[in-house]
Amino acid sequence: MTQASASPDMHPVPRGAGHTRLRLVDAACDMAAREGFRGLSVRVLCKSVGIRESSFYSHFESKAELVATLVEQAGSGSAQRVLREAAAESSTIEGFALRLTTALVEHWADASQRSMRLILEHEAGRSAEFRGQLNRGITAFVDELAILLGRFEDEGQVHLPAGAWPSAWALIAPLAALRGCYLGLGASQADLEFARTLAQQHAELWIRSHGRHAAQGTSSAGAGTASVGSMT
């Protein structure tokens, strides 16, 4: 029986490659926190992980791919995965808003996420192109959230008087501020717990102002106005 030959454009992946790749990403995160993306050295990185430099290319095609992985892992790409998981696990707007805010805070509270946030902010301050890339990622996240809120509105579960996009910002922007205040690299356990509490309170407030009860309240107010008008 003949053995299928590997595609010439595929790198051979040794046993334990997934573990080694994770170690490379973790080590790169630590190095980037100290040196920035420009200071990443494949040679030094491989030495710190204990592999040959040539083995690096069994896991990444280039340093640029490694950097892209770090950005995707800590940037809006990972937040969009949290968003999609929350949507898949929720059938009501109340469940979705609470699940999303809680999951995002837990995601951002992870030590690697807090470390990478500093790196991204540092790189964004140095490069207008990189800053634009991050901004486009944030916009894509809000666009996707707005689409989901629009679907809930079509089902009569949510009231979006200002439109889906501004309502999406109203849900997510306070969480971003919370991340900046309480989920930094030096955050204490008390900070993390306070962030979780604030996120839940914010979600509950957003639900009260946008949920089905708000929609019903608007309808009742409209009916009341019509009744008063008919009496005059």
Short mmCIF file of C-alpha atoms in Angstrom, two decimals:
data_model
loop_
_atom_site.label_atom_id
_atom_site.label_comp_id
_atom_site.label_asym_id
_atom_site.label_seq_id
_atom_site.Cartn_x
_atom_site.Cartn_y
_atom_site.Cartn_z
CA MET A 1 0.00 0.00 0.00
CA THR A 2 1.45 3.35 -1.00
CA GLN A 3 1.68 6.13 1.51
CA ALA A 4 0.15 9.49 0.61
CA SER A 5 2.79 12.15 0.18
CA ALA A 6 2.49 15.39 2.11
CA SER A 7 1.46 18.49 0.24
CA PRO A 8 4.58 20.53 -0.58
CA ASP A 9 3.06 23.69 0.85
CA MET A 10 2.34 22.11 4.25
CA HIS A 11 4.82 22.10 7.12
CA PRO A 12 5.32 18.73 8.83
CA VAL A 13 3.78 18.91 12.30
CA PRO A 14 5.56 16.79 14.91
CA ARG A 15 3.87 15.03 17.81
CA GLY A 16 3.08 17.46 20.59
CA ALA A 17 2.98 20.33 18.10
CA GLY A 18 -0.13 21.83 19.69
CA HIS A 19 1.57 22.04 23.08
CA THR A 20 4.74 23.52 21.58
CA ARG A 21 2.72 26.08 19.64
CA LEU A 22 0.97 27.17 22.83
CA ARG A 23 4.33 27.48 24.58
CA LEU A 24 5.62 29.63 21.73
CA VAL A 25 2.56 31.88 21.92
CA ASP A 26 2.86 32.21 25.71
CA ALA A 27 6.59 32.97 25.51
CA ALA A 28 6.00 35.46 22.68
CA CYS A 29 3.34 37.19 24.77
CA ASP A 30 5.81 37.61 27.65
CA MET A 31 8.55 38.83 25.32
CA ALA A 32 6.25 41.26 23.53
CA ALA A 33 5.14 42.66 26.88
CA ARG A 34 8.77 43.62 27.52
CA GLU A 35 10.03 44.45 24.02
CA GLY A 36 6.95 45.12 21.89
CA PHE A 37 6.23 43.26 18.66
CA ARG A 38 9.30 44.73 16.99
CA GLY A 39 11.47 43.28 19.73
CA LEU A 40 10.26 39.73 19.17
CA SER A 41 13.19 37.51 18.20
CA VAL A 42 12.52 34.06 16.77
CA ARG A 43 15.98 32.91 17.87
CA VAL A 44 15.56 34.10 21.46
CA LEU A 45 11.99 32.83 21.55
CA CYS A 46 12.97 29.34 20.47
CA LYS A 47 15.82 29.26 22.97
CA SER A 48 13.46 30.18 25.80
CA VAL A 49 11.06 27.39 24.80
CA GLY A 50 13.86 24.86 24.27
CA ILE A 51 13.43 24.08 20.59
CA ARG A 52 15.63 24.54 17.50
CA GLU A 53 15.01 27.73 15.54
CA SER A 54 14.18 25.66 12.46
CA SER A 55 11.38 23.97 14.45
CA PHE A 56 9.62 27.34 14.79
CA TYR A 57 8.55 27.08 11.16
CA SER A 58 6.69 23.84 11.83
CA HIS A 59 4.26 25.96 13.83
CA PHE A 60 4.31 29.38 12.14
CA GLU A 61 5.20 30.33 8.59
CA SER A 62 6.85 33.52 9.78
CA LYS A 63 7.23 35.94 12.67
CA ALA A 64 4.42 37.95 11.07
CA GLU A 65 2.05 35.01 11.45
CA LEU A 66 3.00 34.70 15.13
CA VAL A 67 2.29 38.41 15.67
CA ALA A 68 -1.04 38.06 13.86
CA THR A 69 -1.89 35.15 16.18
CA LEU A 70 -1.10 37.26 19.24
CA VAL A 71 -3.25 40.14 17.97
CA GLU A 72 -6.15 37.85 17.08
CA GLN A 73 -5.92 36.10 20.44
CA ALA A 74 -6.11 39.32 22.43
CA GLY A 75 -7.96 41.63 20.05
CA SER A 76 -11.51 41.78 18.78
CA GLY A 77 -11.27 38.36 17.15
CA SER A 78 -11.33 36.60 20.51
CA ALA A 79 -14.10 38.91 21.74
CA GLN A 80 -16.16 38.01 18.68
CA ARG A 81 -15.85 34.33 19.60
CA VAL A 82 -17.22 35.18 23.05
CA LEU A 83 -20.06 37.09 21.36
CA ARG A 84 -20.98 34.16 19.11
CA GLU A 85 -20.88 31.68 21.98
CA ALA A 86 -23.19 33.92 24.03
CA ALA A 87 -25.60 34.19 21.10
CA ALA A 88 -25.57 30.43 20.52
CA GLU A 89 -26.33 29.71 24.16
CA SER A 90 -29.11 32.30 24.62
CA SER A 91 -32.68 32.40 23.32
CA THR A 92 -33.75 35.54 25.18
CA ILE A 93 -32.34 39.06 25.20
CA GLU A 94 -32.06 38.93 29.00
CA GLY A 95 -29.99 35.76 28.90
CA PHE A 96 -27.88 37.02 26.02
CA ALA A 97 -27.01 40.39 27.60
CA LEU A 98 -26.11 38.83 30.95
CA ARG A 99 -24.15 35.99 29.38
CA LEU A 100 -22.23 38.30 27.03
CA THR A 101 -21.21 40.84 29.68
CA THR A 102 -20.22 38.13 32.16
CA ALA A 103 -18.27 36.14 29.57
CA LEU A 104 -16.41 39.20 28.28
CA VAL A 105 -15.29 40.19 31.78
CA GLU A 106 -14.10 36.64 32.49
CA HIS A 107 -12.27 36.63 29.16
CA TRP A 108 -10.59 39.98 29.81
CA ALA A 109 -9.73 38.98 33.39
CA ASP A 110 -7.43 36.23 32.11
CA ALA A 111 -3.79 37.07 32.87
CA SER A 112 -2.65 36.63 29.26
CA GLN A 113 -5.43 38.93 28.05
CA ARG A 114 -4.44 41.61 30.54
CA SER A 115 -0.81 41.35 29.46
CA MET A 116 -1.66 41.50 25.76
CA ARG A 117 -3.87 44.54 26.27
CA LEU A 118 -0.84 46.55 27.34
CA ILE A 119 1.06 45.35 24.29
CA LEU A 120 -1.76 46.30 21.92
CA GLU A 121 -2.07 49.75 23.47
CA HIS A 122 1.68 50.24 23.18
CA GLU A 123 1.75 49.20 19.53
CA ALA A 124 -1.32 51.29 18.71
CA GLY A 125 0.46 54.34 20.13
CA ARG A 126 3.43 53.71 17.83
CA SER A 127 1.67 52.82 14.60
CA ALA A 128 -1.29 54.51 12.93
CA GLU A 129 -1.70 51.44 10.72
CA PHE A 130 -1.89 49.13 13.71
CA ARG A 131 -4.27 51.52 15.46
CA GLY A 132 -6.50 51.48 12.41
CA GLN A 133 -6.45 47.68 12.39
CA LEU A 134 -7.62 47.60 16.00
CA ASN A 135 -10.34 50.16 15.33
CA ARG A 136 -11.63 48.15 12.39
CA GLY A 137 -11.76 45.08 14.62
CA ILE A 138 -13.77 46.95 17.25
CA THR A 139 -16.17 48.22 14.59
CA ALA A 140 -16.62 44.68 13.25
CA PHE A 141 -17.47 43.48 16.76
CA VAL A 142 -20.08 46.22 17.26
CA ASP A 143 -21.53 45.58 13.79
CA GLU A 144 -22.00 41.89 14.62
CA LEU A 145 -23.54 42.74 18.00
CA ALA A 146 -25.92 45.20 16.32
CA ILE A 147 -27.08 42.50 13.89
CA LEU A 148 -27.83 40.17 16.80
CA LEU A 149 -29.75 42.89 18.65
CA GLY A 150 -31.72 43.58 15.48
CA ARG A 151 -32.81 39.95 15.39
CA PHE A 152 -34.00 40.15 18.98
CA GLU A 153 -35.91 43.30 18.03
CA ASP A 154 -37.57 41.49 15.14
CA GLU A 155 -38.74 38.87 17.66
CA GLY A 156 -40.23 41.58 19.87
CA GLN A 157 -37.76 40.90 22.70
CA VAL A 158 -35.96 44.20 22.71
CA HIS A 159 -36.75 47.88 22.15
CA LEU A 160 -34.10 49.85 20.26
CA PRO A 161 -35.44 53.41 19.90
CA ALA A 162 -32.07 54.78 18.80
CA GLY A 163 -31.38 51.89 16.43
CA ALA A 164 -29.40 48.68 16.72
CA TRP A 165 -25.92 50.17 16.30
CA PRO A 166 -26.14 52.87 19.01
CA SER A 167 -27.79 50.31 21.31
CA ALA A 168 -24.90 47.92 20.69
CA TRP A 169 -22.48 50.66 21.69
CA ALA A 170 -24.58 51.39 24.78
CA LEU A 171 -24.17 47.76 25.83
CA ILE A 172 -20.47 47.35 25.11
CA ALA A 173 -18.84 50.77 25.70
CA PRO A 174 -19.22 50.76 29.51
CA LEU A 175 -17.62 47.31 29.59
CA ALA A 176 -14.60 48.67 27.71
CA ALA A 177 -14.32 51.45 30.29
CA LEU A 178 -14.62 48.88 33.07
CA ARG A 179 -11.83 46.87 31.44
CA GLY A 180 -9.56 49.89 31.45
CA CYS A 181 -10.24 50.72 35.11
CA TYR A 182 -10.32 47.32 36.78
CA LEU A 183 -8.83 44.68 34.49
CA GLY A 184 -5.28 45.93 34.07
CA LEU A 185 -2.14 43.83 34.43
CA GLY A 186 -1.80 44.73 38.11
CA ALA A 187 -5.45 44.13 38.98
CA SER A 188 -6.09 42.55 42.37
CA GLN A 189 -8.63 39.84 43.09
CA ALA A 190 -10.83 42.53 44.64
CA ASP A 191 -10.63 44.52 41.37
CA LEU A 192 -11.69 41.47 39.37
CA GLU A 193 -14.63 40.75 41.67
CA PHE A 194 -15.72 44.40 41.54
CA ALA A 195 -15.54 44.31 37.73
CA ARG A 196 -17.76 41.22 37.66
CA THR A 197 -20.31 42.94 39.91
CA LEU A 198 -20.33 46.13 37.83
CA ALA A 199 -20.71 44.15 34.60
CA GLN A 200 -23.76 42.33 35.91
CA GLN A 201 -25.32 45.56 37.18
CA HIS A 202 -24.71 47.22 33.83
CA ALA A 203 -26.31 44.31 31.96
CA GLU A 204 -29.36 44.46 34.21
CA LEU A 205 -29.66 48.23 33.69
CA TRP A 206 -29.35 47.84 29.91
CA ILE A 207 -32.02 45.13 29.94
CA ARG A 208 -34.42 47.37 31.92
CA SER A 209 -33.99 50.17 29.41
CA HIS A 210 -34.00 48.04 26.24
CA GLY A 211 -35.71 44.75 27.07
CA ARG A 212 -39.23 43.58 26.37
CA HIS A 213 -40.64 45.45 29.38
CA ALA A 214 -39.26 48.71 27.99
CA ALA A 215 -40.92 47.91 24.65
CA GLN A 216 -44.22 47.17 26.41
CA GLY A 217 -43.92 50.36 28.42
CA THR A 218 -43.47 52.37 25.24
CA SER A 219 -46.51 50.72 23.70
CA SER A 220 -48.60 51.44 26.80
CA ALA A 221 -47.47 55.06 26.82
CA GLY A 222 -48.42 55.38 23.18
CA ALA A 223 -51.84 53.91 23.85
CA GLY A 224 -52.33 56.28 26.77
CA THR A 225 -51.45 59.27 24.62
CA ALA A 226 -53.96 58.15 22.00
CA SER A 227 -56.70 57.81 24.64
CA VAL A 228 -56.03 61.27 26.02
CA GLY A 229 -56.06 62.68 22.51
CA SER A 230 -59.42 61.10 21.76
CA MET A 231 -60.94 62.75 24.86
CA THR A 232 -59.95 66.30 23.94
#
